[in-house]
C-alpha cells in the first residue's frame, strides 16, 4: 500500500468527519446539514464552492496552473430510510434514517482528497469535487446535470467510487464496460370481470390471466433475448382478491427488470407489453401496462478505466486491484454521468465487517443492512486514490 503520506496524518480528522455524518444521516434531497458540513470544510481549506445544483449538491473547484484540462470526482451524500440497530457511539441519532450504504464514507474520502489537493497543488488543471444528493432512488446525479453540472463545470472525464463489503479491505475492483445494471419497474393491472367463485363461466378471471402472463414473461428471458445478454425479470408482487369465494375484478403484477444494455431493455419492455396484452385478449381480459425506467446501466469507458486501474495500482499495489471484477445487477445513478462524459466507477473493498467496534447489530456488514458501518480504514486509501487519479490525469508540465 502506497498511501499519499500527508493523508495518513489527516486520518483522525477524516474519521471524525465521517462519524459525525454517520450520526446525522439525511435522506434524498434533504442533505442540508451534510451539504453545510461539506461547504464549511471546503471553504475553510480555501476551495471555492458552488451550491444548489440538484437542490443540496455542492461543487468544489480546485484550479492550479494554466492547463484547460479538468476532471470531476464524485461522492454521494444521502442516507437510507431505515432504522439502524448499531448502538456504538456514532450510530444514527435520527430514528428511521441510516447511512447504510456508506455515503458518509464516500463524502469523507472526497473531502480528504480535497484537503490534500488544495494544500499541495501537485497538478496542472482543474479538479471539480462533486458532492451529490439523492443517489438512493432520487437520481441526484441526473438532477445536478439538469442544473448544469457539465456546462457550468466543463470536464474531460468523471470518476466515481463505492465501498464494497465482501471485497478485501483496501483492495479495488473494476471492469471496463457494463458494471452495474439498469433498474426499471413495471406494474400491470389485469382487468377481468368479477363474480361468484362457484360460477367462473359468468366471469372473466383476472387471476388466471395474471398467472399466464407471469409464466409467459419468463420466456422473454429464456427464449427471446440473446443468452449472452444478461437480464433479470423478477415479479416481486402479485395482488388480487379478498375472499375465498369471490373472483375479483382485477389482478396486479409488480416487479423489476435489470439489464446491462438499453437495446435489451427495449426488447424486454416491448415484448412484456405485447405478451401481456395478447394473453389478456386471448382470455377476454384487458391490461393497463406501465413500465418505468429508473437508472440506466452503468458502463465504464475503456480508456478511463485503464487509466483508473493505474491509479488504483499506484495506491494499493497491482495484487490488490481486480481489473475484471464481476458486474452486479444492482444500479447506481452515476450511470447518468457516464452517459455524457467518459469516466470510470470503481469498488473499494469494505472488508467483512470485523472493523465494526463493539455495539454493532447482529446482522452482516452488508450494504443496506441495519448492522452496516463504513470501514474507516478506507478513508486514507480512497482519498489517496482520488489524489493519485487527479495528479495522473492532470500532470505538471
Ligand atoms: Zn445504496
Ligand atoms: Zn450507495
PDB file of N, CA and C in Angstrom, residues 252-329:
ATOM      1  N   UNK A 252     -53.028  -7.639 -10.024  1.00  0.00           N
ATOM      2  CA  UNK A 252     -51.918  -6.718 -10.290  1.00  0.00           C
ATOM      3  C   UNK A 252     -50.589  -7.461 -10.192  1.00  0.00           C
ATOM      4  N   UNK A 253     -49.720  -7.227 -11.175  1.00  0.00           N
ATOM      5  CA  UNK A 253     -48.358  -7.780 -11.177  1.00  0.00           C
ATOM      6  C   UNK A 253     -47.371  -6.616 -11.099  1.00  0.00           C
ATOM      7  N   UNK A 254     -46.419  -6.712 -10.169  1.00  0.00           N
ATOM      8  CA  UNK A 254     -45.433  -5.643  -9.983  1.00  0.00           C
ATOM      9  C   UNK A 254     -44.047  -6.279  -9.898  1.00  0.00           C
ATOM     10  N   UNK A 255     -43.044  -5.588 -10.411  1.00  0.00           N
ATOM     11  CA  UNK A 255     -41.694  -6.153 -10.297  1.00  0.00           C
ATOM     12  C   UNK A 255     -40.639  -5.266 -10.935  1.00  0.00           C
ATOM     13  N   UNK A 256     -39.474  -5.856 -11.143  1.00  0.00           N
ATOM     14  CA  UNK A 256     -38.331  -5.098 -11.650  1.00  0.00           C
ATOM     15  C   UNK A 256     -37.658  -5.826 -12.804  1.00  0.00           C
ATOM     16  N   UNK A 257     -37.086  -5.054 -13.716  1.00  0.00           N
ATOM     17  CA  UNK A 257     -36.278  -5.597 -14.813  1.00  0.00           C
ATOM     18  C   UNK A 257     -34.894  -4.962 -14.732  1.00  0.00           C
ATOM     19  N   UNK A 258     -33.862  -5.779 -14.867  1.00  0.00           N
ATOM     20  CA  UNK A 258     -32.472  -5.286 -14.854  1.00  0.00           C
ATOM     21  C   UNK A 258     -31.777  -5.733 -16.132  1.00  0.00           C
ATOM     22  N   UNK A 259     -31.049  -4.828 -16.752  1.00  0.00           N
ATOM     23  CA  UNK A 259     -30.284  -5.187 -17.955  1.00  0.00           C
ATOM     24  C   UNK A 259     -28.970  -4.405 -17.977  1.00  0.00           C
ATOM     25  N   UNK A 260     -28.061  -4.835 -18.824  1.00  0.00           N
ATOM     26  CA  UNK A 260     -26.793  -4.124 -18.998  1.00  0.00           C
ATOM     27  C   UNK A 260     -26.776  -3.252 -20.249  1.00  0.00           C
ATOM     28  N   UNK A 261     -27.811  -3.379 -21.095  1.00  0.00           N
ATOM     29  CA  UNK A 261     -27.852  -2.510 -22.277  1.00  0.00           C
ATOM     30  C   UNK A 261     -29.268  -2.000 -22.480  1.00  0.00           C
ATOM     31  N   UNK A 262     -29.355  -0.848 -23.139  1.00  0.00           N
ATOM     32  CA  UNK A 262     -30.660  -0.258 -23.439  1.00  0.00           C
ATOM     33  C   UNK A 262     -31.369  -1.063 -24.519  1.00  0.00           C
ATOM     34  N   UNK A 263     -30.598  -1.667 -25.450  1.00  0.00           N
ATOM     35  CA  UNK A 263     -31.203  -2.470 -26.518  1.00  0.00           C
ATOM     36  C   UNK A 263     -31.973  -3.656 -25.939  1.00  0.00           C
ATOM     37  N   UNK A 264     -31.354  -4.343 -24.987  1.00  0.00           N
ATOM     38  CA  UNK A 264     -32.016  -5.494 -24.361  1.00  0.00           C
ATOM     39  C   UNK A 264     -33.233  -5.017 -23.562  1.00  0.00           C
ATOM     40  N   UNK A 265     -33.092  -3.865 -22.932  1.00  0.00           N
ATOM     41  CA  UNK A 265     -34.218  -3.315 -22.176  1.00  0.00           C
ATOM     42  C   UNK A 265     -35.379  -2.988 -23.105  1.00  0.00           C
ATOM     43  N   UNK A 266     -35.072  -2.379 -24.260  1.00  0.00           N
ATOM     44  CA  UNK A 266     -36.119  -2.056 -25.242  1.00  0.00           C
ATOM     45  C   UNK A 266     -36.870  -3.331 -25.645  1.00  0.00           C
ATOM     46  N   UNK A 267     -36.107  -4.391 -25.914  1.00  0.00           N
ATOM     47  CA  UNK A 267     -36.715  -5.660 -26.318  1.00  0.00           C
ATOM     48  C   UNK A 267     -37.626  -6.194 -25.212  1.00  0.00           C
ATOM     49  N   UNK A 268     -37.121  -6.228 -23.976  1.00  0.00           N
ATOM     50  CA  UNK A 268     -37.890  -6.818 -22.878  1.00  0.00           C
ATOM     51  C   UNK A 268     -39.161  -6.009 -22.616  1.00  0.00           C
ATOM     52  N   UNK A 269     -39.009  -4.693 -22.589  1.00  0.00           N
ATOM     53  CA  UNK A 269     -40.196  -3.875 -22.304  1.00  0.00           C
ATOM     54  C   UNK A 269     -41.276  -4.077 -23.365  1.00  0.00           C
ATOM     55  N   UNK A 270     -40.867  -4.029 -24.646  1.00  0.00           N
ATOM     56  CA  UNK A 270     -41.903  -4.115 -25.683  1.00  0.00           C
ATOM     57  C   UNK A 270     -42.524  -5.512 -25.717  1.00  0.00           C
ATOM     58  N   UNK A 271     -41.725  -6.551 -25.516  1.00  0.00           N
ATOM     59  CA  UNK A 271     -42.291  -7.912 -25.523  1.00  0.00           C
ATOM     60  C   UNK A 271     -43.160  -8.172 -24.291  1.00  0.00           C
ATOM     61  N   UNK A 272     -42.794  -7.582 -23.138  1.00  0.00           N
ATOM     62  CA  UNK A 272     -43.661  -7.734 -21.957  1.00  0.00           C
ATOM     63  C   UNK A 272     -45.046  -7.163 -22.241  1.00  0.00           C
ATOM     64  N   UNK A 273     -45.054  -5.979 -22.867  1.00  0.00           N
ATOM     65  CA  UNK A 273     -46.343  -5.343 -23.129  1.00  0.00           C
ATOM     66  C   UNK A 273     -47.170  -6.158 -24.126  1.00  0.00           C
ATOM     67  N   UNK A 274     -46.488  -6.623 -25.204  1.00  0.00           N
ATOM     68  CA  UNK A 274     -47.218  -7.398 -26.221  1.00  0.00           C
ATOM     69  C   UNK A 274     -47.764  -8.702 -25.642  1.00  0.00           C
ATOM     70  N   UNK A 275     -46.942  -9.378 -24.848  1.00  0.00           N
ATOM     71  CA  UNK A 275     -47.394 -10.660 -24.285  1.00  0.00           C
ATOM     72  C   UNK A 275     -48.535 -10.433 -23.295  1.00  0.00           C
ATOM     73  N   UNK A 276     -48.432  -9.383 -22.482  1.00  0.00           N
ATOM     74  CA  UNK A 276     -49.494  -9.101 -21.509  1.00  0.00           C
ATOM     75  C   UNK A 276     -50.807  -8.803 -22.238  1.00  0.00           C
ATOM     76  N   UNK A 277     -50.729  -7.940 -23.260  1.00  0.00           N
ATOM     77  CA  UNK A 277     -51.952  -7.528 -23.963  1.00  0.00           C
ATOM     78  C   UNK A 277     -52.572  -8.692 -24.734  1.00  0.00           C
ATOM     79  N   UNK A 278     -51.722  -9.462 -25.422  1.00  0.00           N
ATOM     80  CA  UNK A 278     -52.294 -10.531 -26.246  1.00  0.00           C
ATOM     81  C   UNK A 278     -52.761 -11.712 -25.400  1.00  0.00           C
ATOM     82  N   UNK A 279     -52.060 -11.975 -24.296  1.00  0.00           N
ATOM     83  CA  UNK A 279     -52.524 -13.037 -23.402  1.00  0.00           C
ATOM     84  C   UNK A 279     -53.876 -12.648 -22.810  1.00  0.00           C
ATOM     85  N   UNK A 280     -53.973 -11.422 -22.344  1.00  0.00           N
ATOM     86  CA  UNK A 280     -55.241 -10.950 -21.772  1.00  0.00           C
ATOM     87  C   UNK A 280     -56.348 -11.028 -22.821  1.00  0.00           C
ATOM     88  N   UNK A 281     -56.040 -10.585 -24.045  1.00  0.00           N
ATOM     89  CA  UNK A 281     -57.060 -10.602 -25.103  1.00  0.00           C
ATOM     90  C   UNK A 281     -57.537 -12.029 -25.370  1.00  0.00           C
ATOM     91  N   UNK A 282     -56.620 -12.981 -25.301  1.00  0.00           N
ATOM     92  CA  UNK A 282     -56.976 -14.381 -25.519  1.00  0.00           C
ATOM     93  C   UNK A 282     -57.989 -14.894 -24.512  1.00  0.00           C
ATOM     94  N   UNK A 283     -58.009 -14.268 -23.352  1.00  0.00           N
ATOM     95  CA  UNK A 283     -58.950 -14.695 -22.302  1.00  0.00           C
ATOM     96  C   UNK A 283     -60.057 -13.651 -22.067  1.00  0.00           C
ATOM     97  N   UNK A 284     -60.226 -12.739 -22.996  1.00  0.00           N
ATOM     98  CA  UNK A 284     -61.255 -11.694 -22.945  1.00  0.00           C
ATOM     99  C   UNK A 284     -61.019 -10.671 -21.833  1.00  0.00           C
ATOM    100  N   UNK A 285     -59.791 -10.593 -21.317  1.00  0.00           N
ATOM    101  CA  UNK A 285     -59.458  -9.569 -20.323  1.00  0.00           C
ATOM    102  C   UNK A 285     -58.683  -8.439 -21.014  1.00  0.00           C
ATOM    103  N   UNK A 286     -58.403  -7.384 -20.251  1.00  0.00           N
ATOM    104  CA  UNK A 286     -57.560  -6.302 -20.780  1.00  0.00           C
ATOM    105  C   UNK A 286     -56.464  -6.001 -19.759  1.00  0.00           C
ATOM    106  N   UNK A 287     -55.458  -5.227 -20.191  1.00  0.00           N
ATOM    107  CA  UNK A 287     -54.403  -4.849 -19.251  1.00  0.00           C
ATOM    108  C   UNK A 287     -54.110  -3.355 -19.314  1.00  0.00           C
ATOM    109  N   UNK A 288     -53.731  -2.810 -18.177  1.00  0.00           N
ATOM    110  CA  UNK A 288     -53.080  -1.494 -18.102  1.00  0.00           C
ATOM    111  C   UNK A 288     -51.613  -1.767 -17.831  1.00  0.00           C
ATOM    112  N   UNK A 289     -50.753  -1.406 -18.775  1.00  0.00           N
ATOM    113  CA  UNK A 289     -49.328  -1.738 -18.661  1.00  0.00           C
ATOM    114  C   UNK A 289     -48.533  -0.469 -18.406  1.00  0.00           C
ATOM    115  N   UNK A 290     -47.813  -0.414 -17.292  1.00  0.00           N
ATOM    116  CA  UNK A 290     -46.914   0.727 -17.076  1.00  0.00           C
ATOM    117  C   UNK A 290     -45.507   0.217 -16.784  1.00  0.00           C
ATOM    118  N   UNK A 291     -44.550   0.868 -17.418  1.00  0.00           N
ATOM    119  CA  UNK A 291     -43.152   0.453 -17.288  1.00  0.00           C
ATOM    120  C   UNK A 291     -42.336   1.718 -17.078  1.00  0.00           C
ATOM    121  N   UNK A 292     -41.625   1.779 -15.954  1.00  0.00           N
ATOM    122  CA  UNK A 292     -40.879   2.998 -15.639  1.00  0.00           C
ATOM    123  C   UNK A 292     -39.381   2.693 -15.629  1.00  0.00           C
ATOM    124  N   UNK A 293     -38.651   3.462 -16.452  1.00  0.00           N
ATOM    125  CA  UNK A 293     -37.194   3.282 -16.480  1.00  0.00           C
ATOM    126  C   UNK A 293     -36.564   4.167 -15.418  1.00  0.00           C
ATOM    127  N   UNK A 294     -35.836   3.575 -14.505  1.00  0.00           N
ATOM    128  CA  UNK A 294     -35.139   4.356 -13.493  1.00  0.00           C
ATOM    129  C   UNK A 294     -33.706   4.585 -13.954  1.00  0.00           C
ATOM    130  N   UNK A 295     -32.714   4.059 -13.234  1.00  0.00           N
ATOM    131  CA  UNK A 295     -31.332   4.342 -13.620  1.00  0.00           C
ATOM    132  C   UNK A 295     -30.910   3.526 -14.842  1.00  0.00           C
ATOM    133  N   UNK A 296     -30.138   4.146 -15.748  1.00  0.00           N
ATOM    134  CA  UNK A 296     -29.616   3.396 -16.901  1.00  0.00           C
ATOM    135  C   UNK A 296     -28.478   2.470 -16.461  1.00  0.00           C
ATOM    136  N   UNK A 297     -28.027   1.570 -17.344  1.00  0.00           N
ATOM    137  CA  UNK A 297     -26.879   0.727 -16.984  1.00  0.00           C
ATOM    138  C   UNK A 297     -25.628   1.583 -16.809  1.00  0.00           C
ATOM    139  N   UNK A 298     -24.769   1.159 -15.894  1.00  0.00           N
ATOM    140  CA  UNK A 298     -23.513   1.882 -15.669  1.00  0.00           C
ATOM    141  C   UNK A 298     -22.426   1.243 -16.530  1.00  0.00           C
ATOM    142  N   UNK A 299     -21.928   2.010 -17.505  1.00  0.00           N
ATOM    143  CA  UNK A 299     -20.950   1.493 -18.470  1.00  0.00           C
ATOM    144  C   UNK A 299     -19.622   2.230 -18.280  1.00  0.00           C
ATOM    145  N   UNK A 300     -18.615   1.524 -17.836  1.00  0.00           N
ATOM    146  CA  UNK A 300     -17.290   2.135 -17.694  1.00  0.00           C
ATOM    147  C   UNK A 300     -16.612   2.269 -19.056  1.00  0.00           C
ATOM    148  N   UNK A 301     -16.009   3.430 -19.294  1.00  0.00           N
ATOM    149  CA  UNK A 301     -15.328   3.687 -20.569  1.00  0.00           C
ATOM    150  C   UNK A 301     -13.932   3.053 -20.539  1.00  0.00           C
ATOM    151  N   UNK A 302     -13.544   2.342 -21.616  1.00  0.00           N
ATOM    152  CA  UNK A 302     -12.311   1.550 -21.581  1.00  0.00           C
ATOM    153  C   UNK A 302     -11.052   2.367 -21.273  1.00  0.00           C
ATOM    154  N   UNK A 303     -10.892   3.522 -21.930  1.00  0.00           N
ATOM    155  CA  UNK A 303      -9.648   4.282 -21.769  1.00  0.00           C
ATOM    156  C   UNK A 303      -9.532   4.805 -20.324  1.00  0.00           C
ATOM    157  N   UNK A 304     -10.613   5.383 -19.813  1.00  0.00           N
ATOM    158  CA  UNK A 304     -10.585   5.941 -18.458  1.00  0.00           C
ATOM    159  C   UNK A 304     -10.475   4.827 -17.414  1.00  0.00           C
ATOM    160  N   UNK A 305     -11.038   3.651 -17.738  1.00  0.00           N
ATOM    161  CA  UNK A 305     -10.931   2.523 -16.812  1.00  0.00           C
ATOM    162  C   UNK A 305      -9.477   2.060 -16.725  1.00  0.00           C
ATOM    163  N   UNK A 306      -8.820   1.956 -17.881  1.00  0.00           N
ATOM    164  CA  UNK A 306      -7.403   1.562 -17.887  1.00  0.00           C
ATOM    165  C   UNK A 306      -6.580   2.564 -17.081  1.00  0.00           C
ATOM    166  N   UNK A 307      -6.938   3.819 -17.220  1.00  0.00           N
ATOM    167  CA  UNK A 307      -6.238   4.873 -16.502  1.00  0.00           C
ATOM    168  C   UNK A 307      -6.485   4.769 -14.986  1.00  0.00           C
ATOM    169  N   UNK A 308      -7.747   4.563 -14.621  1.00  0.00           N
ATOM    170  CA  UNK A 308      -8.104   4.437 -13.203  1.00  0.00           C
ATOM    171  C   UNK A 308      -7.400   3.235 -12.575  1.00  0.00           C
ATOM    172  N   UNK A 309      -7.251   2.164 -13.360  1.00  0.00           N
ATOM    173  CA  UNK A 309      -6.567   0.965 -12.859  1.00  0.00           C
ATOM    174  C   UNK A 309      -5.123   1.303 -12.477  1.00  0.00           C
ATOM    175  N   UNK A 310      -4.481   2.134 -13.311  1.00  0.00           N
ATOM    176  CA  UNK A 310      -3.096   2.538 -12.989  1.00  0.00           C
ATOM    177  C   UNK A 310      -3.056   3.317 -11.677  1.00  0.00           C
ATOM    178  N   UNK A 311      -4.033   4.202 -11.472  1.00  0.00           N
ATOM    179  CA  UNK A 311      -4.077   4.981 -10.224  1.00  0.00           C
ATOM    180  C   UNK A 311      -4.334   4.074  -9.022  1.00  0.00           C
ATOM    181  N   UNK A 312      -5.222   3.104  -9.171  1.00  0.00           N
ATOM    182  CA  UNK A 312      -5.510   2.162  -8.077  1.00  0.00           C
ATOM    183  C   UNK A 312      -4.273   1.337  -7.751  1.00  0.00           C
ATOM    184  N   UNK A 313      -3.571   0.868  -8.809  1.00  0.00           N
ATOM    185  CA  UNK A 313      -2.354   0.081  -8.591  1.00  0.00           C
ATOM    186  C   UNK A 313      -1.292   0.918  -7.879  1.00  0.00           C
ATOM    187  N   UNK A 314      -1.215   2.200  -8.239  1.00  0.00           N
ATOM    188  CA  UNK A 314      -0.213   3.071  -7.618  1.00  0.00           C
ATOM    189  C   UNK A 314      -0.463   3.197  -6.111  1.00  0.00           C
ATOM    190  N   UNK A 315      -1.714   3.055  -5.702  1.00  0.00           N
ATOM    191  CA  UNK A 315      -2.056   3.199  -4.278  1.00  0.00           C
ATOM    192  C   UNK A 315      -2.041   1.842  -3.562  1.00  0.00           C
ATOM    193  N   UNK A 316      -2.737   0.870  -4.137  1.00  0.00           N
ATOM    194  CA  UNK A 316      -2.958  -0.392  -3.419  1.00  0.00           C
ATOM    195  C   UNK A 316      -1.978  -1.493  -3.809  1.00  0.00           C
ATOM    196  N   UNK A 317      -1.246  -1.315  -4.911  1.00  0.00           N
ATOM    197  CA  UNK A 317      -0.384  -2.387  -5.415  1.00  0.00           C
ATOM    198  C   UNK A 317      -1.155  -3.238  -6.414  1.00  0.00           C
ATOM    199  N   UNK A 318      -0.440  -3.764  -7.398  1.00  0.00           N
ATOM    200  CA  UNK A 318      -1.083  -4.494  -8.502  1.00  0.00           C
ATOM    201  C   UNK A 318      -1.883  -5.691  -8.008  1.00  0.00           C
ATOM    202  N   UNK A 319      -1.407  -6.355  -6.946  1.00  0.00           N
ATOM    203  CA  UNK A 319      -2.088  -7.570  -6.482  1.00  0.00           C
ATOM    204  C   UNK A 319      -3.392  -7.258  -5.754  1.00  0.00           C
ATOM    205  N   UNK A 320      -3.649  -6.003  -5.479  1.00  0.00           N
ATOM    206  CA  UNK A 320      -4.892  -5.636  -4.780  1.00  0.00           C
ATOM    207  C   UNK A 320      -5.913  -4.994  -5.710  1.00  0.00           C
ATOM    208  N   UNK A 321      -5.659  -5.086  -7.022  1.00  0.00           N
ATOM    209  CA  UNK A 321      -6.599  -4.493  -7.979  1.00  0.00           C
ATOM    210  C   UNK A 321      -7.130  -5.587  -8.902  1.00  0.00           C
ATOM    211  N   UNK A 322      -8.412  -5.875  -8.784  1.00  0.00           N
ATOM    212  CA  UNK A 322      -9.060  -6.827  -9.675  1.00  0.00           C
ATOM    213  C   UNK A 322      -9.659  -6.034 -10.836  1.00  0.00           C
ATOM    214  N   UNK A 323      -9.006  -6.154 -12.010  1.00  0.00           N
ATOM    215  CA  UNK A 323      -9.462  -5.345 -13.150  1.00  0.00           C
ATOM    216  C   UNK A 323     -10.513  -6.062 -13.981  1.00  0.00           C
ATOM    217  N   UNK A 324     -11.003  -7.186 -13.471  1.00  0.00           N
ATOM    218  CA  UNK A 324     -12.067  -7.915 -14.170  1.00  0.00           C
ATOM    219  C   UNK A 324     -13.111  -8.368 -13.161  1.00  0.00           C
ATOM    220  N   UNK A 325     -13.523  -7.432 -12.324  1.00  0.00           N
ATOM    221  CA  UNK A 325     -14.434  -7.781 -11.232  1.00  0.00           C
ATOM    222  C   UNK A 325     -15.809  -8.144 -11.780  1.00  0.00           C
ATOM    223  N   UNK A 326     -16.524  -8.966 -11.049  1.00  0.00           N
ATOM    224  CA  UNK A 326     -17.845  -9.406 -11.503  1.00  0.00           C
ATOM    225  C   UNK A 326     -18.835  -8.243 -11.455  1.00  0.00           C
ATOM    226  N   UNK A 327     -19.510  -7.948 -12.554  1.00  0.00           N
ATOM    227  CA  UNK A 327     -20.525  -6.883 -12.513  1.00  0.00           C
ATOM    228  C   UNK A 327     -21.668  -7.273 -11.569  1.00  0.00           C
ATOM    229  N   UNK A 328     -22.458  -6.294 -11.185  1.00  0.00           N
ATOM    230  CA  UNK A 328     -23.590  -6.578 -10.313  1.00  0.00           C
ATOM    231  C   UNK A 328     -24.874  -6.079 -10.965  1.00  0.00           C
ATOM    232  N   UNK A 329     -25.993  -6.741 -10.650  1.00  0.00           N
ATOM    233  CA  UNK A 329     -27.279  -6.310 -11.203  1.00  0.00           C
ATOM    234  C   UNK A 329     -27.883  -5.179 -10.372  1.00  0.00           C
TER     235      UNK A 329
END
